[in-house]
PDB file of C-alpha atoms in Angstrom:
ATOM      1  CA  MET A   1     105.510  95.018  92.346  1.00 43.00           C
ATOM      2  CA  THR A   2     102.723  97.630  92.412  1.00 44.00           C
ATOM      3  CA  ASN A   3     102.134  99.520  89.183  1.00 47.00           C
ATOM      4  CA  THR A   4     102.574 103.289  89.743  1.00 46.00           C
ATOM      5  CA  ALA A   5      99.606 104.079  87.509  1.00 47.00           C
ATOM      6  CA  GLU A   6      97.423 101.806  89.638  1.00 51.00           C
ATOM      7  CA  VAL A   7      98.485 103.579  92.835  1.00 58.00           C
ATOM      8  CA  THR A   8      97.749 107.048  91.438  1.00 70.00           C
ATOM      9  CA  ASN A   9      94.312 105.911  90.269  1.00 89.00           C
ATOM     10  CA  ILE A  10      93.162 104.850  93.733  1.00 95.00           C
ATOM     11  CA  ILE A  11      92.390 106.614  96.995  1.00 98.00           C
ATOM     12  CA  ARG A  12      92.578 104.312 100.011  1.00 98.00           C
ATOM     13  CA  ILE A  13      90.585 105.570 103.003  1.00 98.00           C
ATOM     14  CA  GLY A  14      91.569 104.528 106.523  1.00 98.00           C
ATOM     15  CA  TYR A  15      88.748 104.403 109.063  1.00 97.00           C
ATOM     16  CA  VAL A  16      87.764 102.954 112.436  1.00 93.00           C
ATOM     17  CA  PRO A  17      85.186 100.109 112.604  1.00 88.00           C
ATOM     18  CA  GLU A  18      82.653 102.136 114.603  1.00 90.00           C
ATOM     19  CA  HIS A  19      79.153 103.535 114.109  1.00 92.00           C
ATOM     20  CA  PHE A  20      80.588 106.878 112.945  1.00 95.00           C
ATOM     21  CA  SER A  21      81.897 105.168 109.801  1.00 96.00           C
ATOM     22  CA  THR A  22      78.517 103.907 108.576  1.00 96.00           C
ATOM     23  CA  PRO A  23      78.285 106.577 105.801  1.00 97.00           C
ATOM     24  CA  LEU A  24      81.360 105.012 104.190  1.00 97.00           C
ATOM     25  CA  TYR A  25      79.505 101.715 103.839  1.00 96.00           C
ATOM     26  CA  ILE A  26      76.501 103.572 102.420  1.00 97.00           C
ATOM     27  CA  ALA A  27      78.692 105.288  99.815  1.00 97.00           C
ATOM     28  CA  LYS A  28      80.179 101.931  98.851  1.00 97.00           C
ATOM     29  CA  ASP A  29      76.934  99.916  98.877  1.00 96.00           C
ATOM     30  CA  LEU A  30      74.937 102.491  96.896  1.00 97.00           C
ATOM     31  CA  GLY A  31      77.658 102.886  94.263  1.00 97.00           C
ATOM     32  CA  TYR A  32      78.583 106.492  95.043  1.00 98.00           C
ATOM     33  CA  PHE A  33      82.286 105.645  94.839  1.00 97.00           C
ATOM     34  CA  ASP A  34      81.771 103.762  91.565  1.00 96.00           C
ATOM     35  CA  GLN A  35      80.724 106.997  89.858  1.00 95.00           C
ATOM     36  CA  LEU A  36      84.082 108.694  90.501  1.00 95.00           C
ATOM     37  CA  SER A  37      87.129 109.129  88.275  1.00 91.00           C
ATOM     38  CA  VAL A  38      89.219 107.243  90.829  1.00 95.00           C
ATOM     39  CA  LYS A  39      88.885 103.871  92.525  1.00 97.00           C
ATOM     40  CA  VAL A  40      88.118 104.033  96.260  1.00 98.00           C
ATOM     41  CA  GLU A  41      89.274 101.366  98.709  1.00 98.00           C
ATOM     42  CA  LEU A  42      88.206 101.280 102.364  1.00 98.00           C
ATOM     43  CA  VAL A  43      90.960 100.182 104.761  1.00 98.00           C
ATOM     44  CA  LEU A  44      89.873  99.044 108.221  1.00 96.00           C
ATOM     45  CA  CYS A  45      92.093 100.448 111.004  1.00 95.00           C
ATOM     46  CA  PRO A  46      91.017  98.962 114.360  1.00 90.00           C
ATOM     47  CA  GLY A  47      94.083 100.526 115.998  1.00 87.00           C
ATOM     48  CA  GLY A  48      92.515 103.962 115.521  1.00 90.00           C
ATOM     49  CA  THR A  49      94.290 107.244 114.838  1.00 92.00           C
ATOM     50  CA  GLY A  50      97.777 105.989 115.705  1.00 90.00           C
ATOM     51  CA  GLU A  51      97.415 103.164 113.198  1.00 92.00           C
ATOM     52  CA  MET A  52      96.124 105.552 110.540  1.00 96.00           C
ATOM     53  CA  THR A  53      98.954 108.060 110.882  1.00 96.00           C
ATOM     54  CA  SER A  54     101.393 105.135 110.637  1.00 95.00           C
ATOM     55  CA  LYS A  55      99.628 103.860 107.515  1.00 97.00           C
ATOM     56  CA  LEU A  56      99.735 107.359 106.026  1.00 98.00           C
ATOM     57  CA  HIS A  57     103.473 107.358 106.701  1.00 97.00           C
ATOM     58  CA  ASP A  58     104.084 104.065 104.908  1.00 97.00           C
ATOM     59  CA  LYS A  59     101.629 105.091 102.163  1.00 96.00           C
ATOM     60  CA  SER A  60      99.291 102.145 102.656  1.00 97.00           C
ATOM     61  CA  ILE A  61      96.434 104.662 102.916  1.00 98.00           C
ATOM     62  CA  ASP A  62      95.997 108.056 101.242  1.00 98.00           C
ATOM     63  CA  LEU A  63      93.190 109.561 103.323  1.00 98.00           C
ATOM     64  CA  ALA A  64      92.377 109.049 107.000  1.00 98.00           C
ATOM     65  CA  ILE A  65      89.236 109.773 109.003  1.00 98.00           C
ATOM     66  CA  ALA A  66      90.918 110.205 112.353  1.00 97.00           C
ATOM     67  CA  LEU A  67      90.606 111.915 115.721  1.00 94.00           C
ATOM     68  CA  THR A  68      91.154 115.665 115.637  1.00 96.00           C
ATOM     69  CA  GLU A  69      93.497 115.687 118.640  1.00 94.00           C
ATOM     70  CA  GLY A  70      95.636 112.886 117.199  1.00 93.00           C
ATOM     71  CA  LEU A  71      96.064 114.625 113.848  1.00 96.00           C
ATOM     72  CA  VAL A  72      96.816 118.032 115.395  1.00 95.00           C
ATOM     73  CA  ALA A  73      99.300 116.550 117.875  1.00 93.00           C
ATOM     74  CA  GLY A  74     100.953 114.455 115.178  1.00 94.00           C
ATOM     75  CA  ILE A  75     101.581 117.367 112.813  1.00 95.00           C
ATOM     76  CA  ASN A  76     102.852 119.517 115.693  1.00 93.00           C
ATOM     77  CA  ASN A  77     105.209 116.767 116.782  1.00 91.00           C
ATOM     78  CA  GLY A  78     106.817 116.361 113.374  1.00 92.00           C
ATOM     79  CA  GLN A  79     104.484 114.115 111.361  1.00 94.00           C
ATOM     80  CA  ASP A  80     104.825 116.172 108.192  1.00 94.00           C
ATOM     81  CA  TRP A  81     103.509 113.561 105.753  1.00 97.00           C
ATOM     82  CA  TYR A  82      99.827 114.555 105.998  1.00 98.00           C
ATOM     83  CA  LYS A  83      97.592 117.614 106.246  1.00 98.00           C
ATOM     84  CA  ILE A  84      94.039 118.137 107.507  1.00 98.00           C
ATOM     85  CA  VAL A  85      91.623 118.607 104.587  1.00 98.00           C
ATOM     86  CA  GLY A  86      88.189 118.678 106.237  1.00 98.00           C
ATOM     87  CA  THR A  87      85.861 117.777 109.099  1.00 98.00           C
ATOM     88  CA  TYR A  88      83.847 114.554 109.282  1.00 98.00           C
ATOM     89  CA  VAL A  89      82.065 114.611 112.662  1.00 97.00           C
ATOM     90  CA  ASP A  90      81.865 118.090 114.152  1.00 95.00           C
ATOM     91  CA  ALA A  91      80.338 117.076 117.507  1.00 94.00           C
ATOM     92  CA  PRO A  92      82.842 116.294 120.295  1.00 94.00           C
ATOM     93  CA  LEU A  93      83.610 112.686 121.150  1.00 93.00           C
ATOM     94  CA  CYS A  94      82.633 111.449 124.615  1.00 94.00           C
ATOM     95  CA  TRP A  95      85.286 109.120 126.039  1.00 96.00           C
ATOM     96  CA  ALA A  96      84.316 106.515 128.640  1.00 97.00           C
ATOM     97  CA  LEU A  97      86.855 105.500 131.276  1.00 98.00           C
ATOM     98  CA  SER A  98      86.741 101.782 131.990  1.00 98.00           C
ATOM     99  CA  ALA A  99      88.343  99.538 134.600  1.00 98.00           C
ATOM    100  CA  GLY A 100      88.273  95.768 135.058  1.00 97.00           C
ATOM    101  CA  LYS A 101      85.039  94.206 136.239  1.00 96.00           C
ATOM    102  CA  ASN A 102      86.612  93.282 139.599  1.00 96.00           C
ATOM    103  CA  SER A 103      88.787  96.375 139.868  1.00 96.00           C
ATOM    104  CA  ASN A 104      88.990  98.448 143.030  1.00 94.00           C
ATOM    105  CA  HIS A 105      88.899 101.595 140.891  1.00 95.00           C
ATOM    106  CA  SER A 106      85.461 103.174 141.033  1.00 92.00           C
ATOM    107  CA  SER A 107      86.056 106.800 139.994  1.00 92.00           C
ATOM    108  CA  ILE A 108      88.498 109.102 138.229  1.00 95.00           C
ATOM    109  CA  ASP A 109      89.853 110.489 141.512  1.00 91.00           C
ATOM    110  CA  ASN A 110      92.186 107.580 142.302  1.00 91.00           C
ATOM    111  CA  LEU A 111      93.669 107.021 138.835  1.00 96.00           C
ATOM    112  CA  HIS A 112      96.753 109.225 139.308  1.00 95.00           C
ATOM    113  CA  LYS A 113     100.003 107.283 138.792  1.00 95.00           C
ATOM    114  CA  THR A 114      98.189 104.187 137.518  1.00 97.00           C
ATOM    115  CA  ASN A 115      98.756 102.220 134.301  1.00 97.00           C
ATOM    116  CA  VAL A 116      96.700 103.164 131.234  1.00 98.00           C
ATOM    117  CA  ALA A 117      96.047 100.718 128.397  1.00 97.00           C
ATOM    118  CA  ILE A 118      96.317 102.522 125.044  1.00 95.00           C
ATOM    119  CA  SER A 119      96.089 101.425 121.445  1.00 91.00           C
ATOM    120  CA  ARG A 120      99.268 103.243 120.324  1.00 87.00           C
ATOM    121  CA  TYR A 121     101.361 106.240 121.255  1.00 87.00           C
ATOM    122  CA  GLY A 122      99.852 109.266 119.527  1.00 83.00           C
ATOM    123  CA  SER A 123      96.397 107.711 119.456  1.00 86.00           C
ATOM    124  CA  GLY A 124      93.313 109.287 121.001  1.00 89.00           C
ATOM    125  CA  SER A 125      93.435 106.825 123.897  1.00 92.00           C
ATOM    126  CA  HIS A 126      96.972 108.062 124.653  1.00 92.00           C
ATOM    127  CA  ILE A 127      96.370 111.794 124.153  1.00 91.00           C
ATOM    128  CA  MET A 128      93.132 111.881 126.136  1.00 92.00           C
ATOM    129  CA  ALA A 129      94.951 110.465 129.158  1.00 94.00           C
ATOM    130  CA  PHE A 130      97.012 113.682 129.228  1.00 91.00           C
ATOM    131  CA  VAL A 131      93.897 115.793 128.728  1.00 90.00           C
ATOM    132  CA  LEU A 132      92.403 113.972 131.741  1.00 94.00           C
ATOM    133  CA  ALA A 133      95.580 114.566 133.752  1.00 92.00           C
ATOM    134  CA  ASN A 134      95.473 118.258 132.852  1.00 89.00           C
ATOM    135  CA  GLN A 135      91.847 118.554 133.990  1.00 89.00           C
ATOM    136  CA  GLN A 136      92.680 116.781 137.258  1.00 92.00           C
ATOM    137  CA  HIS A 137      95.769 118.975 137.861  1.00 90.00           C
ATOM    138  CA  TRP A 138      98.104 115.990 137.794  1.00 91.00           C
ATOM    139  CA  LEU A 139     100.666 117.589 135.461  1.00 86.00           C
ATOM    140  CA  LYS A 140     103.035 119.071 138.021  1.00 81.00           C
ATOM    141  CA  ASN A 141     106.811 119.197 138.491  1.00 75.00           C
ATOM    142  CA  ASN A 142     107.387 117.280 135.235  1.00 76.00           C
ATOM    143  CA  GLU A 143     106.104 114.105 136.882  1.00 81.00           C
ATOM    144  CA  LYS A 144     104.567 111.406 134.710  1.00 88.00           C
ATOM    145  CA  PRO A 145     100.828 111.222 135.521  1.00 92.00           C
ATOM    146  CA  PHE A 146     100.551 107.620 134.231  1.00 95.00           C
ATOM    147  CA  ASP A 147     102.437 104.634 132.902  1.00 95.00           C
ATOM    148  CA  PHE A 148     101.275 103.315 129.540  1.00 96.00           C
ATOM    149  CA  THR A 149     100.866  99.851 128.057  1.00 97.00           C
ATOM    150  CA  VAL A 150     100.508  99.751 124.251  1.00 95.00           C
ATOM    151  CA  LEU A 151      98.057  97.038 123.170  1.00 95.00           C
ATOM    152  CA  ASN A 152      97.088  97.970 119.577  1.00 89.00           C
ATOM    153  CA  ASN A 153      93.385  97.147 119.744  1.00 90.00           C
ATOM    154  CA  PHE A 154      90.208  97.518 121.792  1.00 93.00           C
ATOM    155  CA  LYS A 155      89.864  93.861 122.829  1.00 94.00           C
ATOM    156  CA  ALA A 156      93.408  93.684 124.169  1.00 96.00           C
ATOM    157  CA  MET A 157      92.712  96.796 126.241  1.00 97.00           C
ATOM    158  CA  ARG A 158      89.589  95.225 127.763  1.00 98.00           C
ATOM    159  CA  ASP A 159      91.544  92.061 128.536  1.00 97.00           C
ATOM    160  CA  ALA A 160      94.362  94.067 130.151  1.00 98.00           C
ATOM    161  CA  VAL A 161      92.142  95.781 132.726  1.00 98.00           C
ATOM    162  CA  ASN A 162      90.609  92.427 133.635  1.00 97.00           C
ATOM    163  CA  ASP A 163      93.879  90.546 134.053  1.00 96.00           C
ATOM    164  CA  GLY A 164      95.401  93.423 136.046  1.00 95.00           C
ATOM    165  CA  THR A 165      98.057  94.376 133.494  1.00 96.00           C
ATOM    166  CA  SER A 166      96.507  97.862 133.285  1.00 98.00           C
ATOM    167  CA  ASP A 167      94.258  99.877 135.581  1.00 98.00           C
ATOM    168  CA  PHE A 168      91.994 101.598 133.058  1.00 98.00           C
ATOM    169  CA  PHE A 169      91.538 102.602 129.439  1.00 98.00           C
ATOM    170  CA  MET A 170      89.651 105.295 127.526  1.00 97.00           C
ATOM    171  CA  TRP A 171      87.483 104.603 124.462  1.00 95.00           C
ATOM    172  CA  GLU A 172      84.442 106.137 122.753  1.00 93.00           C
ATOM    173  CA  THR A 173      81.466 105.819 125.077  1.00 93.00           C
ATOM    174  CA  PHE A 174      78.896 104.142 122.793  1.00 91.00           C
ATOM    175  CA  THR A 175      81.444 101.678 121.433  1.00 91.00           C
ATOM    176  CA  THR A 176      82.300 100.706 125.006  1.00 94.00           C
ATOM    177  CA  LYS A 177      78.720 100.628 126.326  1.00 93.00           C
ATOM    178  CA  PRO A 178      77.903  97.039 125.260  1.00 92.00           C
ATOM    179  CA  TYR A 179      80.849  95.841 127.363  1.00 95.00           C
ATOM    180  CA  HIS A 180      79.655  97.910 130.312  1.00 96.00           C
ATOM    181  CA  ASP A 181      76.153  96.488 129.895  1.00 94.00           C
ATOM    182  CA  SER A 182      77.446  92.904 129.745  1.00 95.00           C
ATOM    183  CA  GLY A 183      79.655  93.444 132.793  1.00 97.00           C
ATOM    184  CA  GLU A 184      82.871  92.629 130.938  1.00 98.00           C
ATOM    185  CA  VAL A 185      84.372  95.943 132.070  1.00 98.00           C
ATOM    186  CA  LYS A 186      83.257  98.639 134.539  1.00 97.00           C
ATOM    187  CA  ARG A 187      82.518 102.273 133.649  1.00 97.00           C
ATOM    188  CA  ILE A 188      84.166 104.672 136.107  1.00 97.00           C
ATOM    189  CA  GLY A 189      83.759 108.043 134.400  1.00 96.00           C
ATOM    190  CA  GLU A 190      83.830 110.005 131.161  1.00 95.00           C
ATOM    191  CA  ILE A 191      85.549 112.983 129.569  1.00 95.00           C
ATOM    192  CA  THR A 192      84.517 115.138 126.589  1.00 94.00           C
ATOM    193  CA  PRO A 193      87.009 117.501 124.910  1.00 92.00           C
ATOM    194  CA  GLN A 194      85.991 120.789 123.260  1.00 89.00           C
ATOM    195  CA  TRP A 195      86.667 120.000 119.605  1.00 95.00           C
ATOM    196  CA  PRO A 196      85.185 118.081 116.651  1.00 96.00           C
ATOM    197  CA  ALA A 197      85.587 114.328 116.962  1.00 96.00           C
ATOM    198  CA  PHE A 198      86.892 113.344 113.518  1.00 97.00           C
ATOM    199  CA  MET A 199      88.686 115.120 110.695  1.00 98.00           C
ATOM    200  CA  PHE A 200      89.970 114.095 107.277  1.00 98.00           C
ATOM    201  CA  ALA A 201      93.727 114.046 106.686  1.00 98.00           C
ATOM    202  CA  ALA A 202      95.386 113.369 103.324  1.00 98.00           C
ATOM    203  CA  HIS A 203      98.931 112.325 102.480  1.00 98.00           C
ATOM    204  CA  THR A 204     101.026 115.191 101.143  1.00 98.00           C
ATOM    205  CA  ASP A 205     101.935 113.149  98.021  1.00 97.00           C
ATOM    206  CA  LEU A 206      98.256 113.090  97.084  1.00 97.00           C
ATOM    207  CA  LEU A 207      97.984 116.829  97.747  1.00 97.00           C
ATOM    208  CA  ARG A 208     100.918 117.578  95.438  1.00 96.00           C
ATOM    209  CA  ASP A 209      99.226 115.802  92.508  1.00 95.00           C
ATOM    210  CA  ASN A 210      96.589 118.040  90.898  1.00 94.00           C
ATOM    211  CA  ASN A 211      94.693 115.141  89.306  1.00 94.00           C
ATOM    212  CA  ARG A 212      94.500 113.180  92.557  1.00 95.00           C
ATOM    213  CA  LYS A 213      93.619 116.361  94.409  1.00 95.00           C
ATOM    214  CA  GLN A 214      90.599 116.783  92.147  1.00 95.00           C
ATOM    215  CA  ALA A 215      89.696 113.147  92.775  1.00 96.00           C
ATOM    216  CA  LEU A 216      89.925 113.798  96.524  1.00 97.00           C
ATOM    217  CA  LEU A 217      87.302 116.525  96.172  1.00 97.00           C
ATOM    218  CA  GLU A 218      85.034 114.001  94.449  1.00 97.00           C
ATOM    219  CA  VAL A 219      85.583 111.485  97.238  1.00 98.00           C
ATOM    220  CA  LEU A 220      84.721 114.040  99.927  1.00 98.00           C
ATOM    221  CA  GLN A 221      81.548 114.983  98.010  1.00 97.00           C
ATOM    222  CA  SER A 222      80.517 111.317  97.806  1.00 98.00           C
ATOM    223  CA  ILE A 223      81.009 110.821 101.541  1.00 98.00           C
ATOM    224  CA  GLN A 224      79.044 114.039 102.112  1.00 98.00           C
ATOM    225  CA  LYS A 225      76.171 112.667 100.036  1.00 98.00           C
ATOM    226  CA  ALA A 226      76.200 109.385 101.990  1.00 98.00           C
ATOM    227  CA  THR A 227      76.358 111.244 105.315  1.00 97.00           C
ATOM    228  CA  ALA A 228      73.322 113.345 104.394  1.00 97.00           C
ATOM    229  CA  LEU A 229      71.367 110.177 103.561  1.00 97.00           C
ATOM    230  CA  PHE A 230      72.498 108.519 106.787  1.00 96.00           C
ATOM    231  CA  ILE A 231      71.166 111.421 108.863  1.00 96.00           C
ATOM    232  CA  GLN A 232      67.999 111.727 106.759  1.00 95.00           C
ATOM    233  CA  GLN A 233      67.143 108.071 107.449  1.00 94.00           C
ATOM    234  CA  LYS A 234      68.164 108.081 111.131  1.00 90.00           C
ATOM    235  CA  GLU A 235      64.660 107.186 112.330  1.00 86.00           C
ATOM    236  CA  ASP A 236      64.555 103.865 110.482  1.00 89.00           C
ATOM    237  CA  GLU A 237      67.022 102.538 107.901  1.00 94.00           C
ATOM    238  CA  SER A 238      70.181 104.059 109.417  1.00 95.00           C
ATOM    239  CA  ILE A 239      69.394 102.661 112.867  1.00 94.00           C
ATOM    240  CA  LYS A 240      69.011  99.202 111.324  1.00 93.00           C
ATOM    241  CA  ARG A 241      72.307  99.591 109.444  1.00 93.00           C
ATOM    242  CA  VAL A 242      74.230 100.388 112.620  1.00 93.00           C
ATOM    243  CA  MET A 243      72.530  97.580 114.528  1.00 92.00           C
ATOM    244  CA  ASP A 244      73.268  95.046 111.759  1.00 89.00           C
ATOM    245  CA  ASN A 245      76.882  96.149 111.218  1.00 85.00           C
ATOM    246  CA  LEU A 246      77.918  96.396 114.858  1.00 85.00           C
ATOM    247  CA  ASP A 247      75.365  94.381 116.823  1.00 81.00           C
ATOM    248  CA  TYR A 248      74.368  97.421 118.867  1.00 87.00           C
ATOM    249  CA  ASP A 249      71.195  97.702 120.910  1.00 88.00           C
ATOM    250  CA  GLU A 250      68.486  99.831 119.231  1.00 92.00           C
ATOM    251  CA  GLN A 251      68.088 102.049 122.284  1.00 92.00           C
ATOM    252  CA  ASP A 252      71.832 102.805 122.277  1.00 91.00           C
ATOM    253  CA  VAL A 253      71.816 103.673 118.568  1.00 93.00           C
ATOM    254  CA  ARG A 254      68.866 106.027 119.027  1.00 93.00           C
ATOM    255  CA  ALA A 255      70.643 107.669 121.971  1.00 92.00           C
ATOM    256  CA  TRP A 256      73.806 108.096 119.899  1.00 92.00           C
ATOM    257  CA  PHE A 257      71.905 109.761 117.049  1.00 93.00           C
ATOM    258  CA  LYS A 258      70.777 112.420 119.533  1.00 92.00           C
ATOM    259  CA  THR A 259      74.407 113.342 120.256  1.00 91.00           C
ATOM    260  CA  VAL A 260      76.138 113.054 116.889  1.00 93.00           C
ATOM    261  CA  SER A 261      76.540 115.841 114.340  1.00 95.00           C
ATOM    262  CA  TYR A 262      78.288 115.418 111.000  1.00 97.00           C
ATOM    263  CA  ALA A 263      79.796 118.461 109.290  1.00 96.00           C
ATOM    264  CA  LYS A 264      77.349 119.913 106.774  1.00 94.00           C
ATOM    265  CA  ASN A 265      80.290 120.559 104.466  1.00 97.00           C
ATOM    266  CA  HIS A 266      83.107 118.035 104.889  1.00 97.00           C
ATOM    267  CA  ARG A 267      85.655 120.570 103.595  1.00 97.00           C
ATOM    268  CA  HIS A 268      84.926 123.027 106.415  1.00 97.00           C
ATOM    269  CA  VAL A 269      87.521 123.297 109.181  1.00 97.00           C
ATOM    270  CA  SER A 270      86.929 125.513 112.198  1.00 96.00           C
ATOM    271  CA  THR A 271      89.899 127.723 113.065  1.00 95.00           C
ATOM    272  CA  GLU A 272      88.504 128.145 116.573  1.00 94.00           C
ATOM    273  CA  ALA A 273      88.266 124.370 117.060  1.00 94.00           C
ATOM    274  CA  LEU A 274      91.857 123.850 115.916  1.00 95.00           C
ATOM    275  CA  GLN A 275      93.060 126.670 118.179  1.00 93.00           C
ATOM    276  CA  VAL A 276      91.283 125.178 121.213  1.00 91.00           C
ATOM    277  CA  THR A 277      92.761 121.765 120.370  1.00 92.00           C
ATOM    278  CA  LEU A 278      96.272 123.215 120.098  1.00 91.00           C
ATOM    279  CA  GLU A 279      95.983 125.147 123.365  1.00 88.00           C
ATOM    280  CA  THR A 280      94.607 122.134 125.251  1.00 89.00           C
ATOM    281  CA  LEU A 281      97.272 119.772 123.903  1.00 89.00           C
ATOM    282  CA  GLU A 282      99.977 122.240 124.859  1.00 86.00           C
ATOM    283  CA  LYS A 283      98.583 122.567 128.408  1.00 82.00           C
ATOM    284  CA  ALA A 284      98.440 118.770 128.631  1.00 81.00           C
ATOM    285  CA  ASP A 285     102.099 118.620 127.519  1.00 81.00           C
ATOM    286  CA  VAL A 286     101.207 116.565 124.446  1.00 86.00           C
ATOM    287  CA  VAL A 287     102.754 119.117 122.073  1.00 86.00           C
ATOM    288  CA  LYS A 288     105.823 121.246 122.717  1.00 77.00           C
ATOM    289  CA  GLN A 289     106.584 124.871 121.905  1.00 71.00           C
ATOM    290  CA  PRO A 290     106.618 126.323 119.352  1.00 66.00           C
ATOM    291  CA  ILE A 291     103.205 125.143 118.196  1.00 76.00           C
ATOM    292  CA  LYS A 292     102.437 125.321 114.499  1.00 81.00           C
ATOM    293  CA  THR A 293     100.007 127.860 113.056  1.00 87.00           C
ATOM    294  CA  ILE A 294      96.576 126.849 111.785  1.00 88.00           C
ATOM    295  CA  ASN A 295      97.793 127.102 108.176  1.00 89.00           C
ATOM    296  CA  ASP A 296     100.567 124.612 108.964  1.00 92.00           C
ATOM    297  CA  LEU A 297      97.933 122.045 109.944  1.00 95.00           C
ATOM    298  CA  ILE A 298      95.722 122.177 106.857  1.00 96.00           C
ATOM    299  CA  ASP A 299      95.864 122.050 103.092  1.00 97.00           C
ATOM    300  CA  VAL A 300      94.519 125.467 102.108  1.00 93.00           C
ATOM    301  CA  ASP A 301      93.466 124.355  98.626  1.00 95.00           C
ATOM    302  CA  ILE A 302      91.081 121.680  99.935  1.00 97.00           C
ATOM    303  CA  ALA A 303      90.041 122.796 103.431  1.00 97.00           C
ATOM    304  CA  ILE A 304      87.752 125.815 103.755  1.00 96.00           C
ATOM    305  CA  LEU A 305      88.504 127.652 106.988  1.00 95.00           C
ATOM    306  CA  ILE A 306      85.571 128.942 109.005  1.00 95.00           C
ATOM    307  CA  GLU A 307      85.313 130.508 112.457  1.00 85.00           C
TER     308      GLU A 307
END
C-alpha cells in the first residue's frame, strides 16, 4: 500500500519519448530536480496524450506534457480532473500523414472514408484526423469521415498500414521521418494546426494542495532552466543528446531545431491560441456546444494568461 505522505511528496511527470522531451532528461541528469523540495519522477507515455489524460485520471501521474488540442478537447468533453497550467512548446506541431509502403494511397485527396490508425480516442492522432476532415470539407450531413482503429502505440500504427488493417496514420513529422527514409512507411502529406504543440496540465488534486502547488512552480522553473540550456547548446551538445537518445540523423535534428520554439516562460498561456484551438475543434466536431471558457481550461493561480 502506498504511503500518502510519499505520494504528496512526489510529482510524477508524464511525457512522450520524442525529441521535444530532451529538456526533461537534462533537468534530471544535471540534478535540477534534485534541488527541489519535492521528488520528481519521469513517467514514459508512448501512447501520447490519450495515455497521459488516462494516467492523470487514475492518478498515476500528476503533471502531463501533452498536446494542446488533446487537453482542450478533453476538458471540454468532461475530463474535469486536470487543468492547463502552462505552455511547453509554443511552435505548432507538424503532423505527417503516412500510408503503408505498398499502399495505393499517394495523397490526402483520396483518404475520405478510409480507416485511420490512432493511438487512443482523444489523442492527437485521433483529433487531428477531424481537423484534416474539416480542412478537406468532409464533415457534411453528420457522416463519419473515417473509421478508426485504436492501436495504443506508434509501432503498431506503422504495422497496421503495412498489413492493410488501416489506410493511414498521423504522427509528428520528425519522429516519423526515419521510417519514411528507410521505406518502412510512405509519406503522403502533412498538416499543421494553428496552436502551440505542447502544454502542461496538472491534476486538480495537486492544484488544491498549496504545498504541492508551490512545488509545481519549482518543477516548472527547473524545466524552464533545462529548456534554456537545451536551446543555448543547440549547435553542438543538444544535437548530440537528441541523436544519442533517439538515434536520429544529425541533418534531421538540425532541421528540427530550425522549426521548434519553446515557451520563454513555461507558465504563459496564450488566450488567443486557446480560442483558436476551441474554435477549430468545434468546427471539426471534436467538441460539442457549449464550449467552456478560457478560464475553465486553466488554473488561474499557476498559468499566466497572455494575448
